[in-house]
């Protein structure tokens, strides 16, 4: 079992940490959660930053957030196209800082057994749900069992399922017993929202959301908006500063951009890259690029389709794409080209792997010829929003240059998510995936496109399963042996190309200069504990 210690600058084996150090480290971050965690400003407006540094938190006001995709209640416990609201209503047990070190949230401290087969959590005792019911260890038990339920479609279900027993040591302490060591337990704690057991079915039906978070849901207009008010009984003293939050669903890219420019929307993570580029020199806005690598653009290949069963055809697709043009023209430069899913912050990242596939149409044609393919016509599904359509059109053009005709199939986001989960994608599709931003094993056991046991491409191989399982069921996540296993996974991905990675991109935050203190966690949950409006 591996834990992440505050102040170490990286991941340390449990054996390297004393219990006292663990507890001290876990308690130290309470007051620093929202402003410091997981934010990495790769690009921002200096003027706005200076104004932000000078401003003091102010109480009051309603923050408006523009999103391109509506909230899908049925996917509340899965990561979907709109996961911003999870942290508004709910809390998690722990929260990573920028170095993947867990910090306290509802769990105020923790201790992992020396053999890595159990973890004991001490919980906050001053937390109540929006209903007024007190939060206790029973709610952690429920949260884990809830994710173990396949109906929830939770990507980290396999990690939740390693918890085989719960030993309560009172209302605010419990020990989780594991079936085997896992290297991504704190990925689960960051991902798993704590919901009220009494109203969970109402939550997935979209009629009621009851959590312990900083805001309560007051109104929902499907396809249009969600309204939230400050939770006056929130456990974080003096927080939140905001009176409320309004999430506006604005699927049209031009309308969203206009709403940002006119101040109707204070904050958005859904502005297209090429539109962001038009705002970056405007002092009214602050642009922040999250370089956590929470998103990666890719082409998925359904290997059950006869034309795609030969890996040389899939490799030809990888060589055919001009990733640089894709990044510059469709993403406004807010991404980096890559042939692998790992962001630079991942222990699995190697620059030579990221550069493995480059734009080489002649090599693509040679591979198709070698595979005996003289003509190829395939459907390519994509989300129907403007940004995704622009990506799909570039892919369509590049593939045509090597003799692959693709028919674009635009699909709305909820439908595409269902196809991804149910393995009903057509021959090709393009989307962005997540889960490479945390522990490398999480991607390969949790993300629908990569899951070694059941993935959207319907790809399987004993070698892939063996490498993934070995990387997941060990305790030394940063050891040379672990990194060697990550490399085995990477080598298989590069060779098999059932997922053709194209570019790594974190979310890009576009905020009015008056917005301060908004952050995202590793799974793009919006944390507004310390957010305020000023100026």
mmCIF file of N, CA and C in Angstrom, residues 349-441:
data_model
loop_
_atom_site.group_PDB
_atom_site.id
_atom_site.type_symbol
_atom_site.label_atom_id
_atom_site.label_comp_id
_atom_site.label_asym_id
_atom_site.label_seq_id
_atom_site.Cartn_x
_atom_site.Cartn_y
_atom_site.Cartn_z
ATOM 1 N N UNK A 349 4.828 8.839 -17.425
ATOM 2 C CA UNK A 349 5.151 9.657 -18.613
ATOM 3 C C UNK A 349 6.609 9.501 -19.039
ATOM 4 N N UNK A 350 6.826 9.352 -20.356
ATOM 5 C CA UNK A 350 8.157 9.447 -20.962
ATOM 6 C C UNK A 350 8.005 10.225 -22.267
ATOM 7 N N UNK A 351 8.899 11.170 -22.492
ATOM 8 C CA UNK A 351 8.773 12.037 -23.660
ATOM 9 C C UNK A 351 8.829 11.248 -24.965
ATOM 10 N N UNK A 352 9.686 10.241 -25.020
ATOM 11 C CA UNK A 352 9.793 9.466 -26.258
ATOM 12 C C UNK A 352 8.504 8.719 -26.585
ATOM 13 N N UNK A 353 7.757 8.342 -25.552
ATOM 14 C CA UNK A 353 6.468 7.695 -25.799
ATOM 15 C C UNK A 353 5.455 8.715 -26.330
ATOM 16 N N UNK A 354 5.468 9.914 -25.743
ATOM 17 C CA UNK A 354 4.535 10.951 -26.197
ATOM 18 C C UNK A 354 4.754 11.286 -27.665
ATOM 19 N N UNK A 355 5.996 11.158 -28.128
ATOM 20 C CA UNK A 355 6.331 11.494 -29.522
ATOM 21 C C UNK A 355 6.339 10.283 -30.438
ATOM 22 N N UNK A 356 5.887 9.157 -29.972
ATOM 23 C CA UNK A 356 6.023 7.910 -30.733
ATOM 24 C C UNK A 356 5.377 8.000 -32.110
ATOM 25 N N UNK A 357 4.125 8.451 -32.163
ATOM 26 C CA UNK A 357 3.429 8.607 -33.438
ATOM 27 C C UNK A 357 3.450 10.074 -33.846
ATOM 28 N N UNK A 358 3.931 10.328 -35.059
ATOM 29 C CA UNK A 358 3.922 11.681 -35.596
ATOM 30 C C UNK A 358 3.193 11.664 -36.933
ATOM 31 N N UNK A 359 3.004 12.836 -37.506
ATOM 32 C CA UNK A 359 2.239 12.911 -38.753
ATOM 33 C C UNK A 359 3.079 12.361 -39.907
ATOM 34 N N UNK A 360 2.722 11.200 -40.404
ATOM 35 C CA UNK A 360 3.472 10.556 -41.483
ATOM 36 C C UNK A 360 2.483 9.808 -42.382
ATOM 37 N N UNK A 361 1.823 10.544 -43.296
ATOM 38 C CA UNK A 361 0.813 9.918 -44.163
ATOM 39 C C UNK A 361 1.368 8.768 -45.000
ATOM 40 N N UNK A 362 2.617 8.877 -45.439
ATOM 41 C CA UNK A 362 3.180 7.816 -46.271
ATOM 42 C C UNK A 362 3.352 6.526 -45.476
ATOM 43 N N UNK A 363 3.747 6.656 -44.234
ATOM 44 C CA UNK A 363 3.862 5.468 -43.389
ATOM 45 C C UNK A 363 2.488 4.851 -43.150
ATOM 46 N N UNK A 364 1.492 5.708 -42.986
ATOM 47 C CA UNK A 364 0.118 5.213 -42.802
ATOM 48 C C UNK A 364 -0.335 4.441 -44.040
ATOM 49 N N UNK A 365 -0.065 4.988 -45.218
ATOM 50 C CA UNK A 365 -0.469 4.308 -46.455
ATOM 51 C C UNK A 365 0.258 2.964 -46.590
ATOM 52 N N UNK A 366 1.542 2.956 -46.215
ATOM 53 C CA UNK A 366 2.316 1.717 -46.325
ATOM 54 C C UNK A 366 1.746 0.631 -45.408
ATOM 55 N N UNK A 367 1.341 1.024 -44.224
ATOM 56 C CA UNK A 367 0.759 0.053 -43.290
ATOM 57 C C UNK A 367 -0.572 -0.486 -43.808
ATOM 58 N N UNK A 368 -1.378 0.393 -44.387
ATOM 59 C CA UNK A 368 -2.658 -0.057 -44.950
ATOM 60 C C UNK A 368 -2.413 -1.039 -46.095
ATOM 61 N N UNK A 369 -1.425 -0.726 -46.924
ATOM 62 C CA UNK A 369 -1.098 -1.615 -48.046
ATOM 63 C C UNK A 369 -0.607 -2.965 -47.524
ATOM 64 N N UNK A 370 0.233 -2.924 -46.507
ATOM 65 C CA UNK A 370 0.757 -4.147 -45.908
ATOM 66 C C UNK A 370 -0.369 -5.000 -45.324
ATOM 67 N N UNK A 371 -1.409 -4.327 -44.820
ATOM 68 C CA UNK A 371 -2.556 -5.029 -44.239
ATOM 69 C C UNK A 371 -3.549 -5.480 -45.312
ATOM 70 N N UNK A 372 -3.253 -5.141 -46.562
ATOM 71 C CA UNK A 372 -4.133 -5.561 -47.657
ATOM 72 C C UNK A 372 -5.374 -4.717 -47.803
ATOM 73 N N UNK A 373 -5.343 -3.507 -47.263
ATOM 74 C CA UNK A 373 -6.500 -2.614 -47.332
ATOM 75 C C UNK A 373 -6.345 -1.693 -48.533
ATOM 76 N N UNK A 374 -7.278 -1.788 -49.462
ATOM 77 C CA UNK A 374 -7.237 -0.930 -50.643
ATOM 78 C C UNK A 374 -8.229 0.230 -50.527
ATOM 79 N N UNK A 375 -9.288 0.029 -49.811
ATOM 80 C CA UNK A 375 -10.237 1.116 -49.555
ATOM 81 C C UNK A 375 -10.917 0.839 -48.220
ATOM 82 N N UNK A 376 -11.256 1.907 -47.546
ATOM 83 C CA UNK A 376 -11.829 1.745 -46.212
ATOM 84 C C UNK A 376 -12.825 2.872 -45.961
ATOM 85 N N UNK A 377 -14.008 2.503 -45.518
ATOM 86 C CA UNK A 377 -15.042 3.486 -45.217
ATOM 87 C C UNK A 377 -15.652 3.132 -43.858
ATOM 88 N N UNK A 378 -15.557 4.065 -42.909
ATOM 89 C CA UNK A 378 -15.961 3.771 -41.531
ATOM 90 C C UNK A 378 -16.720 4.944 -40.925
ATOM 91 N N UNK A 379 -17.657 4.676 -40.044
ATOM 92 C CA UNK A 379 -18.312 5.769 -39.307
ATOM 93 C C UNK A 379 -17.421 6.262 -38.167
ATOM 94 N N UNK A 380 -17.535 7.548 -37.850
ATOM 95 C CA UNK A 380 -16.795 8.155 -36.739
ATOM 96 C C UNK A 380 -17.787 8.965 -35.903
ATOM 97 N N UNK A 381 -18.076 8.492 -34.703
ATOM 98 C CA UNK A 381 -18.993 9.203 -33.820
ATOM 99 C C UNK A 381 -18.252 10.306 -33.071
ATOM 100 N N UNK A 382 -18.960 11.390 -32.808
ATOM 101 C CA UNK A 382 -18.386 12.484 -32.032
ATOM 102 C C UNK A 382 -19.504 13.244 -31.344
ATOM 103 N N UNK A 383 -19.175 13.953 -30.296
ATOM 104 C CA UNK A 383 -20.191 14.777 -29.633
ATOM 105 C C UNK A 383 -20.596 15.912 -30.572
ATOM 106 N N UNK A 384 -21.855 16.297 -30.469
ATOM 107 C CA UNK A 384 -22.412 17.220 -31.457
ATOM 108 C C UNK A 384 -22.111 18.688 -31.180
ATOM 109 N N UNK A 385 -21.428 19.002 -30.069
ATOM 110 C CA UNK A 385 -21.097 20.401 -29.802
ATOM 111 C C UNK A 385 -20.047 20.896 -30.788
ATOM 112 N N UNK A 386 -19.927 22.219 -30.863
ATOM 113 C CA UNK A 386 -19.074 22.827 -31.892
ATOM 114 C C UNK A 386 -17.599 22.429 -31.741
ATOM 115 N N UNK A 387 -17.101 22.406 -30.514
ATOM 116 C CA UNK A 387 -15.697 22.074 -30.315
ATOM 117 C C UNK A 387 -15.380 20.653 -30.744
ATOM 118 N N UNK A 388 -16.231 19.716 -30.364
ATOM 119 C CA UNK A 388 -16.003 18.314 -30.738
ATOM 120 C C UNK A 388 -16.163 18.120 -32.247
ATOM 121 N N UNK A 389 -17.073 18.864 -32.835
ATOM 122 C CA UNK A 389 -17.261 18.766 -34.284
ATOM 123 C C UNK A 389 -16.017 19.255 -35.017
ATOM 124 N N UNK A 390 -15.410 20.317 -34.511
ATOM 125 C CA UNK A 390 -14.183 20.832 -35.142
ATOM 126 C C UNK A 390 -13.066 19.793 -35.078
ATOM 127 N N UNK A 391 -12.949 19.114 -33.950
ATOM 128 C CA UNK A 391 -11.942 18.042 -33.829
ATOM 129 C C UNK A 391 -12.235 16.935 -34.835
ATOM 130 N N UNK A 392 -13.487 16.513 -34.901
ATOM 131 C CA UNK A 392 -13.862 15.413 -35.793
ATOM 132 C C UNK A 392 -13.606 15.763 -37.260
ATOM 133 N N UNK A 393 -13.838 16.995 -37.622
ATOM 134 C CA UNK A 393 -13.626 17.393 -39.018
ATOM 135 C C UNK A 393 -12.147 17.351 -39.399
ATOM 136 N N UNK A 394 -11.288 17.728 -38.474
ATOM 137 C CA UNK A 394 -9.845 17.627 -38.747
ATOM 138 C C UNK A 394 -9.444 16.160 -38.890
ATOM 139 N N UNK A 395 -9.952 15.306 -38.041
ATOM 140 C CA UNK A 395 -9.636 13.874 -38.144
ATOM 141 C C UNK A 395 -10.145 13.311 -39.469
ATOM 142 N N UNK A 396 -11.337 13.705 -39.853
ATOM 143 C CA UNK A 396 -11.912 13.236 -41.117
ATOM 144 C C UNK A 396 -11.017 13.618 -42.292
ATOM 145 N N UNK A 397 -10.520 14.849 -42.276
ATOM 146 C CA UNK A 397 -9.654 15.311 -43.371
ATOM 147 C C UNK A 397 -8.351 14.513 -43.407
ATOM 148 N N UNK A 398 -7.719 14.354 -42.252
ATOM 149 C CA UNK A 398 -6.425 13.655 -42.210
ATOM 150 C C UNK A 398 -6.570 12.197 -42.650
ATOM 151 N N UNK A 399 -7.619 11.561 -42.217
ATOM 152 C CA UNK A 399 -7.803 10.148 -42.587
ATOM 153 C C UNK A 399 -8.098 10.003 -44.067
ATOM 154 N N UNK A 400 -8.795 10.960 -44.634
ATOM 155 C CA UNK A 400 -9.074 10.911 -46.069
ATOM 156 C C UNK A 400 -7.792 10.971 -46.887
ATOM 157 N N UNK A 401 -6.786 11.673 -46.384
ATOM 158 C CA UNK A 401 -5.523 11.821 -47.114
ATOM 159 C C UNK A 401 -4.771 10.490 -47.257
ATOM 160 N N UNK A 402 -5.085 9.530 -46.391
ATOM 161 C CA UNK A 402 -4.415 8.224 -46.501
ATOM 162 C C UNK A 402 -5.369 7.156 -47.037
ATOM 163 N N UNK A 403 -6.546 7.568 -47.468
ATOM 164 C CA UNK A 403 -7.470 6.623 -48.101
ATOM 165 C C UNK A 403 -8.539 6.056 -47.190
ATOM 166 N N UNK A 404 -8.711 6.647 -46.003
ATOM 167 C CA UNK A 404 -9.764 6.180 -45.090
ATOM 168 C C UNK A 404 -10.891 7.213 -45.101
ATOM 169 N N UNK A 405 -12.012 6.824 -45.657
ATOM 170 C CA UNK A 405 -13.182 7.705 -45.668
ATOM 171 C C UNK A 405 -13.974 7.478 -44.384
ATOM 172 N N UNK A 406 -14.266 8.553 -43.675
ATOM 173 C CA UNK A 406 -15.083 8.402 -42.473
ATOM 174 C C UNK A 406 -16.333 9.269 -42.594
ATOM 175 N N UNK A 407 -17.430 8.706 -42.115
ATOM 176 C CA UNK A 407 -18.694 9.434 -42.089
ATOM 177 C C UNK A 407 -18.922 9.918 -40.660
ATOM 178 N N UNK A 408 -19.024 11.228 -40.482
ATOM 179 C CA UNK A 408 -19.191 11.790 -39.147
ATOM 180 C C UNK A 408 -20.596 11.511 -38.630
ATOM 181 N N UNK A 409 -20.652 11.063 -37.377
ATOM 182 C CA UNK A 409 -21.932 10.776 -36.721
ATOM 183 C C UNK A 409 -22.032 11.603 -35.437
ATOM 184 N N UNK A 410 -22.605 12.796 -35.498
ATOM 185 C CA UNK A 410 -22.751 13.616 -34.286
ATOM 186 C C UNK A 410 -23.781 13.031 -33.322
ATOM 187 N N UNK A 411 -23.439 13.012 -32.048
ATOM 188 C CA UNK A 411 -24.292 12.410 -31.014
ATOM 189 C C UNK A 411 -24.294 13.341 -29.800
ATOM 190 N N UNK A 412 -25.443 13.476 -29.125
ATOM 191 C CA UNK A 412 -25.458 14.315 -27.930
ATOM 192 C C UNK A 412 -24.664 13.634 -26.812
ATOM 193 N N UNK A 413 -24.216 14.445 -25.855
ATOM 194 C CA UNK A 413 -23.298 13.950 -24.836
ATOM 195 C C UNK A 413 -23.855 12.793 -24.000
ATOM 196 N N UNK A 414 -25.090 12.874 -23.464
ATOM 197 C CA UNK A 414 -25.590 11.741 -22.665
ATOM 198 C C UNK A 414 -25.646 10.435 -23.450
ATOM 199 N N UNK A 415 -26.056 10.524 -24.725
ATOM 200 C CA UNK A 415 -26.122 9.306 -25.547
ATOM 201 C C UNK A 415 -24.732 8.720 -25.764
ATOM 202 N N UNK A 416 -23.773 9.599 -26.003
ATOM 203 C CA UNK A 416 -22.411 9.103 -26.241
ATOM 204 C C UNK A 416 -21.843 8.463 -24.976
ATOM 205 N N UNK A 417 -22.183 9.040 -23.828
ATOM 206 C CA UNK A 417 -21.713 8.446 -22.573
ATOM 207 C C UNK A 417 -22.309 7.046 -22.393
ATOM 208 N N UNK A 418 -23.564 6.888 -22.732
ATOM 209 C CA UNK A 418 -24.191 5.569 -22.629
ATOM 210 C C UNK A 418 -23.523 4.574 -23.570
ATOM 211 N N UNK A 419 -23.210 5.013 -24.790
ATOM 212 C CA UNK A 419 -22.537 4.128 -25.752
ATOM 213 C C UNK A 419 -21.150 3.732 -25.248
ATOM 214 N N UNK A 420 -20.486 4.682 -24.613
ATOM 215 C CA UNK A 420 -19.148 4.403 -24.087
ATOM 216 C C UNK A 420 -19.214 3.322 -23.007
ATOM 217 N N UNK A 421 -20.190 3.451 -22.124
ATOM 218 C CA UNK A 421 -20.314 2.506 -21.020
ATOM 219 C C UNK A 421 -20.801 1.144 -21.500
ATOM 220 N N UNK A 422 -21.739 1.156 -22.447
ATOM 221 C CA UNK A 422 -22.373 -0.097 -22.877
ATOM 222 C C UNK A 422 -21.634 -0.784 -24.023
ATOM 223 N N UNK A 423 -20.497 -0.255 -24.403
ATOM 224 C CA UNK A 423 -19.678 -0.826 -25.491
ATOM 225 C C UNK A 423 -20.466 -0.903 -26.810
ATOM 226 N N UNK A 424 -21.187 0.140 -27.129
ATOM 227 C CA UNK A 424 -21.974 0.148 -28.363
ATOM 228 C C UNK A 424 -21.535 1.257 -29.311
ATOM 229 N N UNK A 425 -20.277 1.616 -29.235
ATOM 230 C CA UNK A 425 -19.746 2.619 -30.159
ATOM 231 C C UNK A 425 -19.636 2.017 -31.562
ATOM 232 N N UNK A 426 -19.715 2.873 -32.604
ATOM 233 C CA UNK A 426 -19.478 2.372 -33.962
ATOM 234 C C UNK A 426 -17.991 2.058 -34.164
ATOM 235 N N UNK A 427 -17.568 1.898 -35.393
ATOM 236 C CA UNK A 427 -16.176 1.493 -35.679
ATOM 237 C C UNK A 427 -15.168 2.446 -35.059
ATOM 238 N N UNK A 428 -15.408 3.736 -35.220
ATOM 239 C CA UNK A 428 -14.504 4.752 -34.670
ATOM 240 C C UNK A 428 -15.313 5.793 -33.904
ATOM 241 N N UNK A 429 -14.699 6.389 -32.925
ATOM 242 C CA UNK A 429 -15.295 7.525 -32.237
ATOM 243 C C UNK A 429 -14.182 8.399 -31.699
ATOM 244 N N UNK A 430 -14.506 9.638 -31.428
ATOM 245 C CA UNK A 430 -13.524 10.532 -30.798
ATOM 246 C C UNK A 430 -14.170 11.203 -29.609
ATOM 247 N N UNK A 431 -13.415 11.245 -28.529
ATOM 248 C CA UNK A 431 -13.866 11.843 -27.274
ATOM 249 C C UNK A 431 -12.611 12.302 -26.521
ATOM 250 N N UNK A 432 -12.811 12.794 -25.327
ATOM 251 C CA UNK A 432 -11.673 13.001 -24.440
ATOM 252 C C UNK A 432 -11.868 12.100 -23.229
ATOM 253 N N UNK A 433 -10.778 11.530 -22.761
ATOM 254 C CA UNK A 433 -10.851 10.646 -21.601
ATOM 255 C C UNK A 433 -10.124 11.276 -20.430
ATOM 256 N N UNK A 434 -10.410 10.741 -19.261
ATOM 257 C CA UNK A 434 -9.787 11.224 -18.040
ATOM 258 C C UNK A 434 -9.078 10.052 -17.353
ATOM 259 N N UNK A 435 -8.751 10.211 -16.073
ATOM 260 C CA UNK A 435 -8.217 9.170 -15.191
ATOM 261 C C UNK A 435 -6.731 8.887 -15.363
ATOM 262 N N UNK A 436 -6.056 9.574 -16.288
ATOM 263 C CA UNK A 436 -4.595 9.419 -16.339
ATOM 264 C C UNK A 436 -3.916 10.423 -15.418
ATOM 265 N N UNK A 437 -4.708 11.322 -14.820
ATOM 266 C CA UNK A 437 -4.137 12.394 -14.008
ATOM 267 C C UNK A 437 -3.840 11.959 -12.578
ATOM 268 N N UNK A 438 -4.346 10.785 -12.192
ATOM 269 C CA UNK A 438 -4.082 10.282 -10.841
ATOM 270 C C UNK A 438 -3.057 9.141 -10.935
ATOM 271 N N UNK A 439 -3.253 8.091 -10.161
ATOM 272 C CA UNK A 439 -2.308 6.989 -10.225
ATOM 273 C C UNK A 439 -2.462 6.239 -11.554
ATOM 274 N N UNK A 440 -1.371 5.841 -12.211
ATOM 275 C CA UNK A 440 -1.484 5.198 -13.533
ATOM 276 C C UNK A 440 -2.399 3.976 -13.560
ATOM 277 N N UNK A 441 -2.437 3.213 -12.478
ATOM 278 C CA UNK A 441 -3.274 2.020 -12.487
ATOM 279 C C UNK A 441 -4.754 2.369 -12.595
#
